[in-house]
CSV table of C-alpha atoms in Angstrom, one decimal:
chain,number,residue,atom,x,y,z
A,1,MET,CA,-42.2,-65.8,46.6
A,2,GLY,CA,-43.9,-63.7,43.9
A,3,ILE,CA,-47.0,-61.7,42.5
A,4,VAL,CA,-49.5,-64.0,40.8
A,5,VAL,CA,-52.7,-63.2,39.0
A,6,ASN,CA,-56.1,-65.1,39.1
A,7,LYS,CA,-57.2,-65.3,35.7
A,8,ASP,CA,-60.6,-66.1,36.7
A,9,LYS,CA,-61.1,-63.0,38.5
A,10,CYS,CA,-59.1,-60.4,36.5
A,11,VAL,CA,-61.2,-58.4,34.2
A,12,GLY,CA,-58.3,-56.4,32.7
A,13,CYS,CA,-59.1,-53.1,33.7
A,14,GLY,CA,-55.4,-51.9,33.8
A,15,LEU,CA,-55.5,-50.4,37.3
A,16,CYS,CA,-52.6,-52.8,38.3
A,17,VAL,CA,-50.6,-51.4,35.0
A,18,LYS,CA,-50.8,-47.9,36.1
A,19,ALA,CA,-49.9,-48.7,39.9
A,20,CYS,CA,-46.8,-50.6,38.9
A,21,PRO,CA,-43.7,-48.6,39.4
A,22,GLN,CA,-41.4,-51.0,37.4
A,23,ALA,CA,-43.9,-51.3,34.5
A,24,ALA,CA,-43.7,-55.1,34.8
A,25,ILE,CA,-47.3,-55.6,34.1
A,26,SER,CA,-49.2,-55.6,31.0
A,27,VAL,CA,-52.8,-56.6,29.7
A,28,VAL,CA,-52.9,-59.4,27.3
A,29,ASP,CA,-56.0,-60.8,25.9
A,30,LYS,CA,-58.0,-58.7,28.7
A,31,LYS,CA,-55.9,-60.5,31.4
A,32,ALA,CA,-52.9,-59.0,33.4
A,33,VAL,CA,-49.6,-60.4,33.0
A,34,ILE,CA,-46.8,-60.2,35.5
A,35,GLY,CA,-43.3,-59.6,33.6
A,36,ASP,CA,-39.8,-60.3,34.6
A,37,ALA,CA,-39.3,-56.8,35.8
A,38,CYS,CA,-41.3,-57.3,38.9
A,39,ASN,CA,-39.5,-56.8,42.2
A,40,VAL,CA,-42.6,-57.6,44.4
A,41,CYS,CA,-43.1,-54.5,45.8
A,42,SER,CA,-46.6,-55.4,46.0
A,43,GLN,CA,-48.4,-52.0,45.2
A,44,CYS,CA,-50.5,-53.3,42.6
A,45,ILE,CA,-52.4,-55.7,45.1
A,46,PRO,CA,-54.6,-52.9,47.0
A,47,LYS,CA,-55.2,-51.3,43.7
A,48,CYS,CA,-57.1,-54.4,42.2
A,49,HIS,CA,-60.7,-53.9,43.1
A,50,PHE,CA,-61.6,-57.6,42.2
A,51,GLY,CA,-58.9,-59.3,44.4
A,52,ALA,CA,-57.4,-61.1,41.3
A,53,ILE,CA,-53.8,-60.2,42.5
A,54,SER,CA,-52.1,-61.9,45.4
A,55,LEU,CA,-48.7,-62.7,47.0
A,56,GLU,CA,-47.6,-66.4,46.5
A,57,LEU,CA,-45.3,-67.3,49.5
A,58,GLY,CA,-44.0,-70.2,48.0
A,59,GLU,CA,-41.9,-72.9,50.0
A,60,GLY,CA,-40.4,-72.6,53.3
A,61,THR,CA,-42.8,-70.0,54.7
A,62,VAL,CA,-43.4,-70.2,58.1
A,63,ASP,CA,-46.7,-70.3,60.2
A,64,LEU,CA,-46.5,-66.7,61.6
A,65,SER,CA,-49.5,-67.1,63.8
A,66,ALA,CA,-47.5,-69.8,65.8
A,67,TYR,CA,-44.9,-67.1,67.2
A,68,LYS,CA,-45.8,-65.1,70.3
A,69,HIS,CA,-44.2,-62.9,72.8
A,70,VAL,CA,-41.1,-60.8,73.0
A,71,TRP,CA,-37.7,-62.2,74.1
A,72,VAL,CA,-34.6,-60.2,75.0
A,73,TYR,CA,-31.2,-61.6,75.5
A,74,ALA,CA,-30.3,-60.6,78.7
A,75,GLU,CA,-26.5,-60.2,78.6
A,76,THR,CA,-24.4,-60.9,81.8
A,77,ARG,CA,-20.9,-60.7,82.6
A,78,ASN,CA,-19.6,-62.1,85.9
A,79,GLY,CA,-23.0,-62.9,87.0
A,80,GLU,CA,-24.2,-59.3,86.7
A,81,LEU,CA,-26.9,-58.0,84.2
A,82,GLN,CA,-25.6,-55.5,81.8
A,83,GLY,CA,-27.2,-52.2,81.4
A,84,VAL,CA,-27.9,-52.6,77.9
A,85,ALA,CA,-30.3,-55.7,78.9
A,86,LYS,CA,-32.2,-53.4,81.4
A,87,GLU,CA,-32.8,-51.0,78.5
A,88,LEU,CA,-33.9,-53.7,76.2
A,89,ILE,CA,-36.1,-54.9,78.8
A,90,GLY,CA,-37.8,-51.7,79.0
A,91,GLU,CA,-38.2,-51.4,75.2
A,92,GLY,CA,-39.4,-54.9,75.0
A,93,HIS,CA,-42.3,-54.1,77.5
A,94,ARG,CA,-43.5,-51.2,75.5
A,95,LEU,CA,-43.4,-53.6,72.2
A,96,ALA,CA,-45.2,-56.4,73.9
A,97,ARG,CA,-47.9,-53.9,75.1
A,98,GLU,CA,-48.1,-52.2,71.8
A,99,ILE,CA,-48.8,-55.7,70.3
A,100,SER,CA,-51.6,-56.9,72.4
A,101,ALA,CA,-52.6,-57.1,76.1
A,102,ASP,CA,-51.8,-60.9,76.4
A,103,THR,CA,-48.3,-60.5,74.6
A,104,LYS,CA,-45.4,-60.9,77.1
A,105,ILE,CA,-41.9,-59.8,77.5
A,106,TYR,CA,-39.3,-62.2,78.6
A,107,ALA,CA,-35.7,-62.2,79.4
A,108,LEU,CA,-33.5,-64.9,78.0
A,109,LEU,CA,-30.6,-65.8,80.5
A,110,VAL,CA,-27.8,-68.3,79.2
A,111,GLY,CA,-25.1,-69.3,81.7
A,112,ASN,CA,-24.8,-70.9,85.2
A,113,ASN,CA,-26.1,-69.9,88.6
A,114,LEU,CA,-28.3,-67.0,87.4
A,115,GLU,CA,-31.4,-67.4,89.4
A,116,ALA,CA,-30.9,-64.1,91.2
A,117,VAL,CA,-30.5,-62.3,87.6
A,118,ALA,CA,-33.8,-63.8,86.6
A,119,GLN,CA,-35.5,-62.2,89.5
A,120,GLU,CA,-33.7,-58.9,88.8
A,121,CYS,CA,-35.0,-59.1,85.2
A,122,CYS,CA,-38.4,-59.1,86.6
A,123,GLU,CA,-37.9,-56.1,88.7
A,124,TRP,CA,-36.7,-54.1,85.6
A,125,GLY,CA,-40.1,-54.9,83.9
A,126,ALA,CA,-40.1,-58.5,82.5
A,127,ASP,CA,-42.9,-60.6,82.7
A,128,GLY,CA,-40.6,-63.7,83.2
A,129,ALA,CA,-37.4,-65.2,82.4
A,130,TYR,CA,-36.1,-68.2,80.3
A,131,LEU,CA,-33.4,-69.7,82.3
A,132,ILE,CA,-30.9,-71.8,80.5
A,133,GLN,CA,-28.1,-73.0,82.6
A,134,ASP,CA,-25.3,-75.5,82.5
A,135,GLU,CA,-21.7,-75.7,83.7
A,136,LEU,CA,-20.6,-75.7,79.9
A,137,LEU,CA,-22.3,-72.3,79.8
A,138,THR,CA,-20.6,-70.5,82.4
A,139,ASN,CA,-18.4,-68.7,80.2
A,140,PHE,CA,-19.6,-67.3,76.9
A,141,THR,CA,-18.5,-69.5,73.8
A,142,THR,CA,-19.9,-68.7,70.6
A,143,ASP,CA,-20.8,-72.4,69.7
A,144,GLY,CA,-22.5,-73.1,73.2
A,145,TYR,CA,-24.6,-70.1,73.4
A,146,THR,CA,-25.8,-70.2,69.7
A,147,LYS,CA,-26.8,-73.8,69.9
A,148,VAL,CA,-28.8,-73.5,73.1
A,149,ILE,CA,-30.6,-70.3,72.1
A,150,VAL,CA,-31.5,-71.8,68.7
A,151,ASP,CA,-33.0,-74.8,70.5
A,152,ALA,CA,-35.0,-72.5,72.6
A,153,ILE,CA,-36.4,-70.5,69.9
A,154,LYS,CA,-37.4,-73.6,67.8
A,155,GLU,CA,-39.3,-74.7,71.0
A,156,PHE,CA,-40.9,-71.9,72.3
A,157,LYS,CA,-41.3,-69.7,69.2
A,158,PRO,CA,-41.0,-66.1,70.3
A,159,GLU,CA,-42.1,-63.4,67.9
A,160,ILE,CA,-39.4,-60.8,68.5
A,161,VAL,CA,-35.9,-61.4,69.7
A,162,LEU,CA,-33.8,-58.5,70.7
A,163,TYR,CA,-30.2,-58.4,71.4
A,164,GLY,CA,-27.7,-55.5,72.6
A,165,ALA,CA,-25.2,-54.3,69.9
A,166,THR,CA,-22.4,-55.3,72.2
A,167,HIS,CA,-19.2,-57.3,71.1
A,168,ILE,CA,-21.2,-60.5,72.5
A,169,GLY,CA,-24.7,-59.4,70.7
A,170,ARG,CA,-23.1,-58.7,67.5
A,171,ASP,CA,-21.3,-62.2,67.6
A,172,LEU,CA,-24.3,-64.1,68.7
A,173,ALA,CA,-27.2,-62.5,67.0
A,174,PRO,CA,-26.2,-63.2,63.4
A,175,ARG,CA,-25.2,-66.9,64.0
A,176,VAL,CA,-28.6,-67.6,65.6
A,177,ALA,CA,-30.6,-65.8,62.6
A,178,ALA,CA,-28.7,-67.8,60.1
A,179,ARG,CA,-29.6,-71.1,61.7
A,180,LEU,CA,-33.2,-70.1,61.9
A,181,ASN,CA,-33.1,-68.9,58.6
A,182,ALA,CA,-34.6,-65.6,59.9
A,183,GLY,CA,-33.9,-61.9,59.1
A,184,LEU,CA,-31.6,-59.7,61.5
A,185,THR,CA,-31.3,-55.8,61.6
A,186,ALA,CA,-28.2,-54.6,63.3
A,187,ASP,CA,-27.5,-51.5,65.1
A,188,CYS,CA,-31.0,-50.4,65.5
A,189,THR,CA,-31.9,-46.9,67.0
A,190,ARG,CA,-35.6,-47.5,67.0
A,191,LEU,CA,-38.2,-50.0,67.0
A,192,ASP,CA,-41.9,-49.9,66.3
A,193,VAL,CA,-44.7,-52.4,65.5
A,194,ALA,CA,-47.0,-52.1,62.6
A,195,LEU,CA,-49.2,-54.2,60.2
A,196,ASP,CA,-48.2,-55.2,56.7
A,197,THR,CA,-49.2,-52.3,54.7
A,198,TYR,CA,-50.8,-54.1,51.6
A,199,LYS,CA,-52.7,-56.6,53.7
A,200,ALA,CA,-54.5,-53.9,55.9
A,201,TYR,CA,-55.7,-52.2,52.7
A,202,CYS,CA,-56.8,-55.5,51.1
A,203,GLU,CA,-58.5,-56.7,54.1
A,204,LYS,CA,-60.0,-53.4,55.5
A,205,GLU,CA,-60.3,-51.5,52.2
A,206,THR,CA,-59.7,-48.2,54.3
A,207,THR,CA,-57.2,-46.0,55.7
A,208,LEU,CA,-54.6,-47.9,58.1
A,209,ASP,CA,-55.4,-47.5,61.7
A,210,ILE,CA,-52.3,-49.4,63.3
A,211,ALA,CA,-53.5,-49.0,66.7
A,212,SER,CA,-56.7,-50.8,66.1
A,213,LEU,CA,-55.5,-53.4,63.6
A,214,ALA,CA,-52.4,-54.4,65.4
A,215,THR,CA,-54.3,-56.9,67.8
A,216,GLU,CA,-56.8,-58.4,65.1
A,217,ASP,CA,-54.3,-60.6,63.2
A,218,PRO,CA,-51.2,-61.9,65.0
A,219,ALA,CA,-49.8,-63.2,61.8
A,220,ASP,CA,-49.8,-59.7,60.3
A,221,ARG,CA,-47.8,-58.0,63.1
A,222,THR,CA,-44.5,-56.6,61.9
A,223,LEU,CA,-41.5,-55.0,63.6
A,224,LYS,CA,-40.3,-51.9,62.1
A,225,GLN,CA,-36.7,-51.8,62.7
A,226,THR,CA,-35.0,-48.3,62.1
A,227,ARG,CA,-31.1,-47.8,61.7
A,228,PRO,CA,-28.6,-45.6,60.3
A,229,ALA,CA,-27.4,-46.0,56.8
A,230,PHE,CA,-24.8,-44.3,54.6
A,231,GLY,CA,-23.0,-43.0,57.5
A,232,GLY,CA,-25.9,-41.8,59.4
A,233,ASN,CA,-27.0,-39.5,56.5
A,234,LEU,CA,-30.0,-41.8,56.1
A,235,MET,CA,-32.4,-43.7,58.4
A,236,ALA,CA,-33.5,-47.0,56.9
A,237,THR,CA,-36.7,-48.7,58.3
A,238,ILE,CA,-36.5,-52.6,57.9
A,239,VAL,CA,-39.0,-55.4,58.2
A,240,CYS,CA,-39.0,-59.0,58.1
A,241,GLN,CA,-42.5,-59.9,56.8
A,242,ARG,CA,-42.2,-63.6,56.0
A,243,THR,CA,-39.9,-65.1,58.8
A,244,ARG,CA,-40.0,-65.6,62.4
A,245,PRO,CA,-38.7,-64.7,64.9
A,246,GLN,CA,-37.9,-61.1,64.0
A,247,MET,CA,-34.6,-60.0,65.4
A,248,ALA,CA,-32.5,-57.1,65.9
A,249,THR,CA,-29.3,-55.9,67.7
A,250,VAL,CA,-29.9,-52.5,69.4
A,251,ARG,CA,-27.3,-49.9,70.4
A,252,PRO,CA,-26.7,-49.5,74.0
A,253,GLY,CA,-27.8,-46.2,75.6
A,254,VAL,CA,-30.5,-45.6,72.9
A,255,MET,CA,-33.6,-47.1,74.6
A,256,GLN,CA,-35.2,-46.1,78.0
A,257,LYS,CA,-35.1,-48.3,81.2
A,258,ARG,CA,-38.0,-48.8,83.1
A,259,GLU,CA,-38.2,-47.8,86.7
A,260,ARG,CA,-36.9,-50.8,88.9
A,261,VAL,CA,-39.5,-52.2,91.1
A,262,ALA,CA,-37.9,-54.0,94.0
A,263,GLY,CA,-39.4,-57.3,94.8
A,264,ALA,CA,-41.4,-57.7,91.4
A,265,THR,CA,-41.7,-61.2,90.5
A,266,GLY,CA,-42.6,-63.1,87.2
A,267,GLU,CA,-42.6,-66.6,85.5
A,268,ILE,CA,-39.2,-68.3,85.7
A,269,ILE,CA,-39.0,-71.2,83.0
A,270,LYS,CA,-36.2,-73.3,83.5
A,271,VAL,CA,-34.9,-74.9,80.1
A,272,THR,CA,-32.7,-77.9,80.3
A,273,PRO,CA,-30.2,-77.5,77.3
A,274,ALA,CA,-29.1,-80.3,75.4
A,275,ILE,CA,-25.4,-79.6,75.2
A,276,THR,CA,-22.2,-81.5,75.3
A,277,SER,CA,-18.7,-80.5,75.2
A,278,GLY,CA,-18.5,-81.7,71.6
A,279,ASP,CA,-20.8,-78.8,70.7
A,280,ILE,CA,-18.2,-76.3,71.6
A,281,ARG,CA,-15.3,-76.2,69.3
A,282,THR,CA,-13.5,-73.6,71.3
A,283,GLN,CA,-12.0,-74.4,74.7
A,284,ILE,CA,-11.4,-71.5,77.0
A,285,VAL,CA,-8.1,-72.1,78.8
A,286,LYS,CA,-7.5,-68.8,80.8
A,287,ILE,CA,-9.4,-65.4,80.8
A,288,VAL,CA,-7.1,-62.6,80.9
A,289,LYS,CA,-8.4,-58.9,81.4
A,290,GLU,CA,-6.9,-56.4,79.1
A,291,ALA,CA,-4.1,-54.3,80.8
A,292,LYS,CA,-5.0,-51.0,79.5
A,293,GLU,CA,-7.6,-48.9,81.2
A,294,MET,CA,-11.0,-49.3,79.7
A,295,VAL,CA,-13.6,-46.5,79.4
A,296,SER,CA,-17.2,-47.0,80.0
A,297,LEU,CA,-19.2,-44.4,78.4
A,298,THR,CA,-22.5,-45.9,78.5
A,299,ASP,CA,-22.5,-46.1,82.1
A,300,ALA,CA,-20.8,-42.5,82.8
A,301,LYS,CA,-22.7,-39.8,84.5
A,302,ILE,CA,-20.3,-37.2,83.3
A,303,ILE,CA,-18.5,-37.3,79.7
A,304,CYS,CA,-15.5,-34.6,78.8
A,305,SER,CA,-15.5,-35.0,75.0
A,306,GLY,CA,-12.8,-33.6,72.8
A,307,GLY,CA,-13.1,-32.8,69.0
A,308,ARG,CA,-11.0,-31.5,66.3
A,309,GLY,CA,-10.6,-28.3,68.1
A,310,LEU,CA,-8.2,-29.9,70.6
A,311,GLY,CA,-5.4,-29.5,67.7
A,312,GLY,CA,-3.9,-32.7,68.4
A,313,PRO,CA,-3.4,-35.9,70.5
A,314,GLU,CA,-1.8,-34.0,73.5
A,315,GLY,CA,-5.2,-32.3,73.9
A,316,PHE,CA,-6.9,-35.2,75.5
A,317,LYS,CA,-4.2,-34.7,78.4
A,318,LEU,CA,-6.3,-31.8,79.2
A,319,MET,CA,-9.5,-33.7,78.7
A,320,GLN,CA,-8.3,-36.5,81.1
A,321,GLU,CA,-7.4,-33.9,83.6
A,322,PHE,CA,-10.9,-32.5,83.3
A,323,ALA,CA,-12.6,-35.8,83.6
A,324,ASP,CA,-10.6,-36.6,86.6
A,325,LYS,CA,-11.6,-33.4,88.2
A,326,VAL,CA,-15.4,-33.8,87.8
A,327,GLY,CA,-15.5,-37.6,88.3
A,328,GLY,CA,-16.3,-38.2,84.6
A,329,VAL,CA,-14.6,-40.1,81.6
A,330,VAL,CA,-13.3,-38.9,78.3
A,331,GLY,CA,-15.2,-39.0,75.2
A,332,SER,CA,-14.2,-38.2,71.7
A,333,SER,CA,-15.5,-37.3,68.2
A,334,ARG,CA,-15.0,-39.5,65.3
A,335,ALA,CA,-12.5,-37.0,63.7
A,336,CYS,CA,-10.1,-37.5,66.5
A,337,VAL,CA,-10.3,-41.2,66.4
A,338,ASP,CA,-9.8,-41.3,62.6
A,339,ALA,CA,-6.6,-39.1,63.2
A,340,GLY,CA,-5.2,-41.6,65.6
A,341,TRP,CA,-5.3,-39.1,68.6
A,342,ILE,CA,-7.3,-41.5,70.7
A,343,ASP,CA,-8.8,-45.2,71.0
A,344,HIS,CA,-12.1,-46.0,69.2
A,345,SER,CA,-13.3,-47.1,72.4
A,346,HIS,CA,-13.7,-43.3,73.3
A,347,GLN,CA,-15.7,-42.5,70.4
A,348,VAL,CA,-19.2,-40.9,70.9
A,349,GLY,CA,-21.6,-40.7,67.9
A,350,GLN,CA,-23.3,-42.7,65.4
A,351,THR,CA,-20.6,-45.0,64.4
A,352,GLY,CA,-19.2,-45.1,68.2
A,353,THR,CA,-21.0,-45.3,71.4
A,354,THR,CA,-24.4,-43.8,72.1
A,355,VAL,CA,-24.5,-42.1,75.6
A,356,LYS,CA,-27.0,-40.4,78.0
A,357,PRO,CA,-24.7,-38.9,80.7
A,358,GLU,CA,-26.0,-36.6,83.2
A,359,ILE,CA,-23.7,-33.7,82.0
A,360,TYR,CA,-22.0,-33.9,78.6
A,361,PHE,CA,-19.1,-31.4,77.9
A,362,ALA,CA,-18.4,-30.9,74.0
A,363,CYS,CA,-14.9,-29.3,73.9
A,364,GLY,CA,-13.9,-28.1,70.5
A,365,ILE,CA,-16.6,-30.4,68.8
A,366,SER,CA,-18.3,-28.8,65.9
A,367,GLY,CA,-21.3,-31.2,66.2
A,368,ALA,CA,-22.0,-32.9,63.0
A,369,ILE,CA,-25.3,-34.8,62.9
A,370,GLN,CA,-23.5,-38.2,63.3
A,371,HIS,CA,-22.1,-37.0,66.6
A,372,GLN,CA,-25.2,-35.5,67.7
A,373,ALA,CA,-27.1,-38.7,67.1
A,374,GLY,CA,-24.9,-40.3,69.9
A,375,MET,CA,-25.1,-37.8,72.6
A,376,LYS,CA,-28.3,-35.5,72.2
A,377,GLY,CA,-30.1,-37.6,74.8
A,378,SER,CA,-27.7,-36.4,77.4
A,379,LYS,CA,-29.5,-34.4,80.3
A,380,ILE,CA,-27.3,-31.4,80.3
A,381,ILE,CA,-25.0,-30.5,77.3
A,382,VAL,CA,-22.3,-27.9,77.7
A,383,ALA,CA,-20.7,-26.7,74.4
A,384,ILE,CA,-17.3,-25.0,74.2
A,385,ASN,CA,-16.1,-23.7,71.0
A,386,LYS,CA,-14.5,-20.9,69.1
A,387,ASP,CA,-17.1,-20.8,66.2
A,388,PRO,CA,-20.4,-19.2,67.4
A,389,GLU,CA,-22.2,-20.8,64.5
A,390,ALA,CA,-21.1,-24.5,65.2
A,391,PRO,CA,-23.8,-26.7,65.1
A,392,ILE,CA,-23.4,-28.1,68.6
A,393,PHE,CA,-24.7,-24.8,70.0
A,394,GLY,CA,-28.1,-25.7,68.4
A,395,ILE,CA,-28.6,-28.5,70.8
A,396,ALA,CA,-26.7,-27.3,73.8
A,397,ASP,CA,-28.2,-26.3,77.1
A,398,TYR,CA,-25.1,-24.1,77.8
A,399,GLY,CA,-22.9,-22.5,75.3
A,400,ILE,CA,-19.6,-21.0,75.7
A,401,VAL,CA,-17.9,-19.1,72.9
A,402,GLY,CA,-14.2,-19.4,73.4
A,403,ASP,CA,-10.7,-21.1,73.3
A,404,LEU,CA,-11.1,-24.4,75.3
A,405,TYR,CA,-7.6,-24.1,76.3
A,406,LYS,CA,-8.8,-21.1,78.4
A,407,VAL,CA,-12.2,-22.1,79.4
A,408,VAL,CA,-11.5,-25.7,80.3
A,409,PRO,CA,-8.6,-24.8,82.9
A,410,GLN,CA,-10.9,-22.3,84.4
A,411,ILE,CA,-13.9,-24.7,84.9
A,412,ILE,CA,-11.2,-27.3,86.6
A,413,ALA,CA,-10.1,-24.5,88.8
A,414,GLU,CA,-13.7,-23.5,89.8
A,415,TRP,CA,-15.1,-26.9,90.0
A,416,ASP,CA,-14.4,-27.5,93.8
A,417,ASN,CA,-16.1,-24.0,94.6
A,418,ALA,CA,-19.0,-25.2,92.5
A,419,GLU,CA,-19.3,-28.3,94.3
A,420,ALA,CA,-19.2,-26.5,97.9
A,421,LEU,CA,-21.8,-24.1,96.6
A,422,PHE,CA,-24.1,-26.8,95.4
A,423,ALA,CA,-23.7,-28.8,98.6
A,424,ALA,CA,-24.5,-25.7,100.6
A,425,THR,CA,-27.7,-25.3,98.7
A,426,LYS,CA,-28.9,-28.8,99.6
């Protein structure tokens, strides 16, 4: 792939020379010449008024117009649809309608005996589901799931495929992308649909109007995939313009679920997988659940998080007592995890888990931007901190300036009275 000049059209005006940020273009004998410094940024293309400069795609380019619809890998465990799948169906529904009226959102289900889950996907907003079932797919295996998903994508050609950024999604998505020679953006926090900028300028010769152009040329639709970079200090937007499908993993708790419509139906497409035991290099002998108590931050309605202000690992005993009293779970800032005070599974933030509970108690947490990115979607945020200038107070609904070791025990003591008062007002 590279920038090429049509010598018959070029008049040597030099506009492309001025437009090139790499100083990679020169005019020789009244014709533009592309030098080795060119990084294919394409900024010269819309500047040429004579259509003499274009992007040569080269070998291996796919027919983008052959790909259509949005797929969501609907992750299941023990036959139950996971919360991140519901969120992605909601986001996929929005993207599909943004692309065009006839673009559909499909759930991709892999496993066995998942007919009821396929129906549930439709209730959460999917237009239908691709159902890939086999006894060999009852339990997740990287080899087996990768093969059948790659085969399905090659056959049905979805335009966009989304995965949850879970342990399974992060294992599966890059393997599928590698086999399809497609791009993949990990841990996205935002997705949008837009046209390829330079083509819109060249073809329309006007200011871009994404909403009106998005449905005119299916081959030009691009998924803008935004994810944090450099420890959350920068948000990078990534596009895959020349390959399909466009694929991304999305953090749980970031996207919005649609309202469930009981009884909603959709198109169920049963796909018979071509898979044998020889395709799976690993054998599951026994599934042993981890003995230690696991925390589920994404599903919690109340989270009691502790930060550096706890002073040490013993502070999380108070957080656990707090969580037990209010019926919540214990969260943590990254500083506490890095210090070894608590397991990483409790971490909330840009490099931890993104959460949206009903109530988020931030105890002794200063509120760095990376932590805020993981919990600012909470319905009610209660901040407890000695420092009145702590950034967490900037997003808190309720702020208490004080020693958490004095404030939290008081909340615990008064919680039963608060519940009784709340029940009486109903």
